Tab-separated table of C-alpha atoms and ligand atoms in Angstrom:
chain	number	residue	atom	x	y	z
A	4	MET	CA	206.195	35.782	67.163
A	5	ALA	CA	208.081	35.064	63.962
A	6	TYR	CA	211.852	35.588	64.157
A	7	LEU	CA	212.212	36.838	60.577
A	8	THR	CA	209.424	38.439	58.590
A	9	LEU	CA	209.377	39.579	54.982
A	10	LYS	CA	206.312	41.677	54.192
A	11	ASN	CA	205.546	42.501	50.569
A	12	VAL	CA	209.252	42.722	49.787
A	13	ASN	CA	210.101	43.867	46.250
A	14	LYS	CA	213.351	44.307	44.402
A	15	ILE	CA	213.589	46.612	41.454
A	16	TYR	CA	217.169	46.901	40.178
A	17	PRO	CA	218.477	50.334	39.100
A	18	ASN	CA	218.024	49.313	35.442
A	19	GLY	CA	214.293	48.949	36.174
A	20	PHE	CA	214.218	45.146	36.250
A	21	HIS	CA	211.639	43.917	38.787
A	22	ALA	CA	213.420	40.814	40.142
A	23	VAL	CA	211.280	40.037	43.221
A	24	HIS	CA	207.542	40.699	43.554
A	25	ASN	CA	205.691	40.952	46.890
A	26	PHE	CA	207.682	38.304	48.735
A	27	ASN	CA	205.969	37.309	52.006
A	28	LEU	CA	207.390	34.894	54.557
A	29	GLU	CA	207.449	34.378	58.320
A	30	MET	CA	210.276	32.274	59.710
A	31	ASP	CA	210.549	30.793	63.183
A	32	ARG	CA	213.772	30.767	65.164
A	33	GLY	CA	215.830	27.677	64.300
A	34	GLU	CA	213.944	26.896	61.106
A	35	PHE	CA	215.744	25.609	58.006
A	36	ILE	CA	214.149	27.272	54.994
A	37	VAL	CA	215.145	26.536	51.403
A	38	PHE	CA	214.481	28.912	48.497
A	39	VAL	CA	214.289	26.846	45.327
A	40	GLY	CA	213.538	27.630	41.703
A	41	PRO	CA	215.094	27.792	38.257
A	42	SER	CA	217.945	30.119	37.389
A	43	GLY	CA	216.957	33.793	37.475
A	44	CYS	CA	213.821	33.348	39.622
A	45	GLY	CA	215.070	35.788	42.281
A	46	LYS	CA	216.345	33.444	44.999
A	47	SER	CA	219.770	35.038	45.379
A	48	THR	CA	218.328	38.538	45.186
A	49	THR	CA	215.947	37.742	48.064
A	50	LEU	CA	218.738	36.175	50.093
A	51	ARG	CA	220.969	39.189	49.499
A	52	MET	CA	218.194	41.532	50.644
A	53	ILE	CA	217.915	39.484	53.855
A	54	ALA	CA	221.703	39.625	54.244
A	55	GLY	CA	221.718	43.391	53.856
A	56	LEU	CA	223.902	43.187	50.738
A	57	GLU	CA	221.132	44.498	48.500
A	58	ASP	CA	218.626	47.279	49.233
A	59	ILE	CA	214.966	46.377	49.618
A	60	SER	CA	213.130	48.522	47.024
A	61	ASN	CA	209.887	48.372	48.954
A	62	GLY	CA	208.340	46.257	51.677
A	63	ASP	CA	209.557	45.432	55.185
A	64	PHE	CA	212.133	43.084	56.609
A	65	LEU	CA	211.710	42.495	60.349
A	66	ILE	CA	214.003	40.729	62.805
A	67	ASP	CA	212.227	39.827	66.039
A	68	GLY	CA	209.408	42.141	65.059
A	69	LYS	CA	211.648	45.173	64.484
A	70	ARG	CA	212.169	46.714	61.075
A	71	ALA	CA	215.697	45.960	59.869
A	72	ASN	CA	215.651	47.302	56.292
A	73	GLU	CA	218.210	49.968	57.078
A	74	GLN	CA	220.581	47.763	59.108
A	75	GLY	CA	223.886	46.557	57.660
A	76	PRO	CA	224.849	42.855	57.569
A	77	ARG	CA	226.736	43.017	60.878
A	78	GLU	CA	223.896	44.694	62.763
A	79	ARG	CA	221.476	42.098	61.438
A	80	GLY	CA	223.652	39.306	62.790
A	81	VAL	CA	223.962	37.343	59.575
A	82	ALA	CA	226.677	35.033	58.314
A	83	MET	CA	226.756	33.925	54.722
A	84	VAL	CA	228.324	31.041	52.799
A	85	PHE	CA	228.702	31.505	49.062
A	86	GLN	CA	229.029	29.095	46.167
A	87	SER	CA	232.696	30.008	45.799
A	88	TYR	CA	234.252	29.226	49.160
A	89	ALA	CA	236.355	32.383	49.161
A	90	LEU	CA	238.945	30.957	51.569
A	91	TYR	CA	242.261	32.731	52.054
A	92	PRO	CA	244.678	30.456	50.150
A	93	GLN	CA	247.783	31.427	52.117
A	94	MET	CA	246.136	30.807	55.514
A	95	THR	CA	245.720	27.459	57.267
A	96	VAL	CA	242.299	26.019	57.980
A	97	TYR	CA	242.725	27.169	61.591
A	98	ASP	CA	243.438	30.764	60.556
A	99	ASN	CA	240.670	30.802	57.979
A	100	ILE	CA	238.151	29.772	60.623
A	101	ALA	CA	239.618	32.117	63.248
A	102	PHE	CA	239.762	35.138	60.955
A	103	GLY	CA	236.355	36.653	61.741
A	104	LEU	CA	236.921	36.502	65.502
A	105	GLU	CA	240.430	37.926	65.169
A	106	LEU	CA	239.010	40.872	63.251
A	107	GLN	CA	236.593	41.444	66.115
A	108	GLY	CA	239.596	41.530	68.463
A	109	ALA	CA	238.532	38.534	70.552
A	110	ASP	CA	241.180	37.176	72.948
A	111	GLU	CA	243.378	34.278	71.880
A	112	ASP	CA	242.139	31.610	74.309
A	113	TYR	CA	238.556	32.351	73.385
A	114	ILE	CA	239.372	32.123	69.669
A	115	ASP	CA	241.256	28.856	70.161
A	116	GLU	CA	238.363	27.271	72.015
A	117	LYS	CA	235.842	28.424	69.405
A	118	VAL	CA	237.969	27.284	66.441
A	119	ARG	CA	238.508	23.830	67.946
A	120	ASN	CA	234.846	23.473	68.826
A	121	THR	CA	233.740	24.533	65.329
A	122	ALA	CA	236.304	22.183	63.750
A	123	ARG	CA	234.985	19.326	65.890
A	124	ILE	CA	231.376	19.929	64.775
A	125	LEU	CA	232.537	20.022	61.146
A	126	GLY	CA	234.953	17.082	61.338
A	127	LEU	CA	237.927	19.303	60.493
A	128	THR	CA	240.077	18.772	63.594
A	129	GLU	CA	242.774	16.812	61.774
A	130	TYR	CA	243.011	19.384	58.984
A	131	LEU	CA	243.518	22.524	61.069
A	132	ASP	CA	247.153	22.951	59.996
A	133	ARG	CA	246.540	22.429	56.294
A	134	LEU	CA	246.250	25.048	53.575
A	135	PRO	CA	243.004	25.095	51.550
A	136	ARG	CA	244.722	23.741	48.433
A	137	ALA	CA	245.460	20.505	50.287
A	138	LEU	CA	241.753	19.870	50.930
A	139	SER	CA	238.986	18.289	48.854
A	140	GLY	CA	236.109	20.459	47.618
A	141	GLY	CA	233.832	19.136	50.369
A	142	GLN	CA	236.420	19.872	53.060
A	143	ARG	CA	236.938	23.397	51.706
A	144	GLN	CA	233.225	23.991	51.824
A	145	ARG	CA	233.183	22.821	55.437
A	146	VAL	CA	235.902	25.361	56.249
A	147	ALA	CA	233.793	28.067	54.600
A	148	ILE	CA	230.832	26.975	56.724
A	149	GLY	CA	233.049	26.903	59.812
A	150	ARG	CA	234.194	30.439	59.137
A	151	ALA	CA	230.586	31.574	58.950
A	152	LEU	CA	229.459	29.523	61.945
A	153	ILE	CA	232.142	30.643	64.377
A	154	ARG	CA	230.690	34.073	64.895
A	155	LYS	CA	227.592	34.051	67.019
A	156	VAL	CA	224.912	35.079	64.568
A	157	GLY	CA	221.171	34.657	64.528
A	158	ILE	CA	220.819	34.105	60.810
A	159	PHE	CA	222.822	31.748	58.677
A	160	LEU	CA	222.536	32.216	54.901
A	161	MET	CA	223.816	29.851	52.225
A	162	ASP	CA	223.761	30.514	48.480
A	163	GLU	CA	224.172	27.319	46.438
A	164	PRO	CA	226.977	26.116	48.730
A	165	LEU	CA	227.223	22.675	47.120
A	166	SER	CA	227.261	23.562	43.449
A	167	ASN	CA	231.034	23.224	43.068
A	168	LEU	CA	231.045	19.696	44.451
A	169	ASP	CA	230.647	16.426	42.557
A	170	ALA	CA	227.460	14.394	42.907
A	171	LYS	CA	228.790	12.118	45.636
A	172	GLN	CA	230.227	14.959	47.735
A	173	ARG	CA	226.938	16.809	47.422
A	174	VAL	CA	225.033	13.914	48.952
A	175	THR	CA	227.494	13.716	51.861
A	176	MET	CA	227.529	17.484	52.460
A	177	ARG	CA	223.734	17.596	52.332
A	178	SER	CA	223.445	15.379	55.368
A	179	GLU	CA	226.396	17.120	57.043
A	180	ILE	CA	224.763	20.523	56.735
A	181	THR	CA	221.513	19.102	58.107
A	182	GLN	CA	223.505	17.644	61.013
A	183	ILE	CA	225.324	20.955	61.636
A	184	HIS	CA	221.985	22.736	61.634
A	185	ARG	CA	220.648	20.280	64.196
A	186	GLU	CA	223.674	20.841	66.436
A	187	THR	CA	223.817	24.619	66.163
A	188	GLY	CA	220.088	25.340	65.875
A	189	ALA	CA	220.894	28.403	63.717
A	190	THR	CA	218.016	29.888	61.746
A	191	THR	CA	219.046	29.051	58.205
A	192	ILE	CA	218.052	30.118	54.716
A	193	TYR	CA	219.525	28.016	51.953
A	194	VAL	CA	219.297	28.816	48.233
A	195	THR	CA	219.434	26.118	45.570
A	196	HIS	CA	218.029	25.258	42.157
A	197	ASP	CA	218.131	21.562	43.069
A	198	GLN	CA	214.790	20.185	44.214
A	199	THR	CA	216.461	17.134	45.812
A	200	GLU	CA	218.518	19.405	48.092
A	201	ALA	CA	215.364	21.314	48.961
A	202	MET	CA	213.345	18.181	49.683
A	203	THR	CA	216.017	16.480	51.785
A	204	MET	CA	217.171	19.452	53.866
A	205	ALA	CA	214.300	21.867	54.414
A	206	ASP	CA	211.823	22.252	57.225
A	207	ARG	CA	209.909	24.389	54.748
A	208	ILE	CA	210.522	25.190	51.094
A	209	VAL	CA	209.758	28.414	49.216
A	210	VAL	CA	209.306	27.652	45.512
A	211	MET	CA	209.957	30.678	43.270
A	212	LYS	CA	209.490	31.389	39.581
A	213	ASP	CA	210.045	34.640	37.651
A	214	GLY	CA	210.349	36.668	40.861
A	215	TYR	CA	207.109	35.358	42.384
A	216	VAL	CA	206.643	32.937	45.267
A	217	GLN	CA	204.631	30.008	43.958
A	218	GLN	CA	204.151	28.052	47.179
A	219	VAL	CA	205.543	27.803	50.702
A	220	GLY	CA	205.266	24.483	52.477
A	221	THR	CA	206.926	21.438	53.993
A	222	PRO	CA	208.505	18.991	51.533
A	223	ARG	CA	205.503	16.729	52.111
A	224	GLU	CA	202.979	19.468	51.375
A	225	LEU	CA	204.729	20.449	48.154
A	226	TYR	CA	204.954	16.864	46.960
A	227	PHE	CA	201.406	15.818	47.789
A	228	ASP	CA	199.574	19.137	47.504
A	229	PRO	CA	201.192	21.301	44.828
A	230	VAL	CA	199.134	24.430	44.150
A	231	ASN	CA	199.931	24.670	40.440
A	232	VAL	CA	201.491	22.973	37.425
A	233	PHE	CA	204.859	24.631	38.036
A	234	VAL	CA	205.284	23.340	41.603
A	235	ALA	CA	203.905	19.917	40.642
A	236	GLY	CA	206.472	19.658	37.846
A	237	PHE	CA	209.380	21.134	39.790
A	238	ILE	CA	209.161	18.909	42.862
A	239	GLY	CA	209.735	15.202	42.211
A	240	GLU	CA	212.211	13.262	40.080
A	241	PRO	CA	211.526	12.264	37.352
A	242	PRO	CA	208.973	15.079	37.151
A	243	MET	CA	205.214	14.633	37.157
A	244	ASN	CA	203.729	13.637	33.778
A	245	PHE	CA	201.303	16.153	32.276
A	246	VAL	CA	198.753	15.703	29.510
A	247	ARG	CA	196.718	18.664	28.189
A	248	ASP	CA	193.340	18.246	26.542
A	249	THR	CA	189.988	19.966	26.162
A	250	VAL	CA	187.119	18.539	28.223
A	251	SER	CA	184.294	17.153	26.108
A	252	GLY	CA	181.314	15.420	27.722
A	253	GLY	CA	183.280	15.348	31.009
A	254	LYS	CA	186.042	13.397	29.305
A	255	ILE	CA	189.516	13.925	27.869
A	256	LYS	CA	191.735	11.709	25.759
A	257	ILE	CA	195.171	10.512	26.726
A	258	GLY	CA	196.878	9.178	23.614
A	259	GLY	CA	193.611	7.854	22.227
A	260	THR	CA	192.224	6.425	25.479
A	261	VAL	CA	189.102	8.181	26.743
A	262	ILE	CA	189.273	9.200	30.397
A	263	ASP	CA	186.120	10.026	32.358
A	264	LEU	CA	187.104	12.900	34.650
A	265	SER	CA	183.872	12.747	36.653
A	266	LYS	CA	185.387	9.676	38.323
A	267	LYS	CA	187.923	12.054	39.864
A	268	LEU	CA	186.048	15.357	40.083
A	269	GLY	CA	182.376	14.305	40.319
A	270	SER	CA	179.856	16.810	38.992
A	271	LYS	CA	182.404	19.639	39.294
A	272	ILE	CA	183.835	18.605	35.938
A	273	SER	CA	180.840	20.284	34.244
A	274	GLU	CA	182.423	23.680	35.095
A	275	TYR	CA	185.303	22.772	32.778
A	276	GLU	CA	183.257	21.622	29.781
A	277	GLY	CA	184.909	22.915	26.588
A	278	LYS	CA	187.920	24.149	28.535
A	279	GLU	CA	191.469	22.920	28.582
A	280	ILE	CA	192.586	20.871	31.536
A	281	VAL	CA	195.989	19.520	32.580
A	282	PHE	CA	195.979	15.913	33.774
A	283	GLY	CA	198.998	15.151	35.976
A	284	TYR	CA	200.342	11.986	37.556
A	285	ARG	CA	203.674	11.130	39.110
A	286	PRO	CA	205.853	8.425	37.489
A	287	GLU	CA	205.917	6.529	40.790
A	288	ALA	CA	202.181	6.822	41.520
A	289	ILE	CA	201.072	4.106	39.114
A	290	VAL	CA	200.489	0.366	39.243
A	291	LEU	CA	201.306	-1.999	36.386
A	292	GLY	CA	198.292	-3.927	35.103
A	293	GLU	CA	194.572	-3.253	35.485
A	294	LYS	CA	193.347	-2.025	38.848
A	295	GLU	CA	190.011	-0.839	40.195
A	296	ASN	CA	189.301	2.806	41.049
A	297	ALA	CA	191.971	3.827	38.595
A	298	TYR	CA	192.386	5.075	35.054
A	299	VAL	CA	193.647	2.143	33.009
A	300	LEU	CA	195.881	3.022	30.054
A	301	PRO	CA	197.602	0.992	27.335
A	302	ALA	CA	201.071	2.161	26.294
A	303	ASP	CA	204.105	1.168	24.231
A	304	VAL	CA	207.475	0.869	25.921
A	305	GLU	CA	210.127	2.937	24.151
A	306	LEU	CA	213.063	2.762	26.550
A	307	THR	CA	213.888	1.513	30.028
A	308	GLU	CA	216.532	2.753	32.465
A	309	MET	CA	217.483	0.329	35.211
A	310	LEU	CA	218.673	2.430	38.151
A	311	GLY	CA	219.053	-0.407	40.632
A	312	ASP	CA	216.317	0.366	43.126
A	313	THR	CA	213.829	1.388	40.402
A	314	THR	CA	213.432	1.344	36.649
A	315	ASN	CA	212.327	4.384	34.649
A	316	VAL	CA	210.090	3.271	31.809
A	317	TYR	CA	209.655	5.725	28.919
A	318	ILE	CA	206.310	5.072	27.295
A	319	LYS	CA	204.282	6.383	24.400
A	320	MET	CA	200.506	6.515	24.122
A	321	ALA	CA	199.896	7.629	20.515
A	322	ASP	CA	201.388	11.160	20.519
A	323	VAL	CA	201.744	11.384	24.322
A	324	GLN	CA	205.042	10.533	26.007
A	325	SER	CA	205.350	9.768	29.726
A	326	ILE	CA	207.689	8.237	32.268
A	327	LEU	CA	206.733	5.511	34.729
A	328	LYS	CA	208.797	4.390	37.688
A	329	VAL	CA	208.488	0.675	38.410
A	330	ASP	CA	210.021	-2.011	40.561
A	331	PRO	CA	213.152	-3.262	38.715
A	332	HIS	CA	211.814	-6.828	38.895
A	333	ASP	CA	208.823	-5.682	36.817
A	334	THR	CA	210.896	-3.972	34.091
A	335	PRO	CA	208.991	-4.466	30.825
A	336	GLU	CA	210.634	-5.301	27.499
A	337	VAL	CA	211.325	-2.442	25.101
A	338	ASP	CA	208.970	-2.369	22.062
A	339	THR	CA	206.230	-4.284	23.868
A	340	GLY	CA	202.798	-3.091	24.927
A	341	ILE	CA	201.882	-2.686	28.609
A	342	THR	CA	198.830	-1.659	30.572
A	343	PHE	CA	199.101	0.487	33.669
A	344	SER	CA	196.688	2.035	36.143
A	345	ILE	CA	196.676	5.442	37.813
A	346	PRO	CA	194.557	5.309	40.986
A	347	TYR	CA	192.074	8.210	40.960
A	348	GLU	CA	193.545	9.541	44.209
A	349	ASN	CA	196.971	9.877	42.541
A	350	VAL	CA	195.688	12.070	39.726
A	351	TYR	CA	196.111	15.866	39.813
A	352	LEU	CA	193.952	18.090	37.647
A	353	PHE	CA	194.873	21.670	36.827
A	354	ASP	CA	192.988	24.458	35.081
A	355	GLY	CA	194.599	24.696	31.613
A	356	LYS	CA	194.392	28.482	31.640
A	357	THR	CA	195.401	29.482	35.188
A	358	GLU	CA	197.455	26.292	35.734
A	359	MET	CA	196.104	26.212	39.319
A	360	VAL	CA	195.146	22.874	40.869
A	361	ILE	CA	191.465	21.901	40.784
A	362	LYS	CA	190.179	20.345	43.998
B	423	LIG	P1	220.655	31.831	39.845
B	423	LIG	O1	220.304	30.469	40.351
B	423	LIG	O2	220.990	31.828	38.387
B	423	LIG	O3	221.617	32.588	40.692
B	423	LIG	P2	218.521	33.364	41.065
B	423	LIG	O4	217.171	32.772	41.198
B	423	LIG	O5	219.354	33.410	42.266
B	423	LIG	O6	219.272	32.664	39.871
B	423	LIG	P3	218.899	36.190	40.937
B	423	LIG	O7	220.376	36.166	40.920
B	423	LIG	O8	218.211	36.597	42.180
B	423	LIG	O9	218.305	34.807	40.451
B	423	LIG	O10	218.406	37.133	39.748
B	423	LIG	C1	217.027	37.382	39.510
B	423	LIG	C2	216.888	38.224	38.264
B	423	LIG	O11	217.411	39.523	38.521
B	423	LIG	C3	217.635	37.678	37.070
B	423	LIG	O12	216.822	37.851	35.926
B	423	LIG	C4	218.872	38.541	36.996
B	423	LIG	O13	219.313	38.682	35.664
B	423	LIG	C5	218.382	39.868	37.546
B	423	LIG	N1	219.461	40.622	38.210
B	423	LIG	C6	220.320	40.173	39.149
B	423	LIG	N2	221.180	41.149	39.537
B	423	LIG	C7	220.849	42.250	38.815
B	423	LIG	C8	221.354	43.594	38.748
B	423	LIG	N3	222.368	43.991	39.523
B	423	LIG	N4	220.764	44.429	37.883
B	423	LIG	C9	219.730	44.039	37.105
B	423	LIG	N5	219.196	42.802	37.122
B	423	LIG	C10	219.750	41.905	37.967
């Protein structure tokens, strides 16, 4: 049985704003789930409803199969880490971590053992006597996590915990949080707007937009099998390239080059005659030069960005702009013409109206 279940959960704020629509999810014990989506999509609202900090307007939230809508945060057994670390500035790291247990009236030896154990997991042992102001942002965030972890809770919630850190610290903390999750096995829900965090940390990702769940899946499923244009464009960096055109004679044009979609869709393309279609391909899913079983396209190189391990090539095909990701050794010259191939299997087609993937 699922450990946490959300069944048709909705949030309508008192001002009438419908922030979350029919959210459905079943989570197993120990899973690491990431809610991802652009600002305002309802991630934090959903997390806060799970935490018990926000009422559920309608729908059910179950813990271990029992309805928990009416339970407070403590009864639910949740701990939460926020974007702002909210540490007590006048207390040492030790006291900050110990605080929750002290409030519960736990005995001193027990607290000491738990604090030292938590500090060891988080690599904070040598900082226990310091005040928060004498720590780096990453270390402060680890203290905030330690404070949440020390209480025995079933559900660990994190709302954009890395957004106050610089890019380098974020990368380090990402793997640290994954490591902490592996060691503690706590069922975790993590909110972020950063698809890289979602892809690198999650067992499963919930992609949200405008209060609606778009897709739930493993990072692999979302990358290779996006259900719609939004998910396809949200997951992956640089994002998937999209070209819209109306199907005529089973074909569309990409910057002047005629593309025969029956090569990809077979006879099914006839259903889309006269309709708009979205042709999608990932920057990295191309081959330079002419290949078989692929759409071959000429393009002009406008700009290149050498990143070290890859080069992003910004191209133009008449009025269509795209990005290709190539091996840095194959970086083309700016203002020259190139030819590239998109293997049929790497092409995604979406219905122009519903934006849903066509299989
Ligand atoms: P962000 O990444 O910016 O935090 P989010 O996906 O977490 O975004 P939420 O904070 O869940 O988004 O907000 C979802 C929507 O609900 C937003 O449009 C927001 O303006 C609205 N909202 C949030 N809190 C309230 C409130 N108390 N009353 C009315 N509307 C609210």
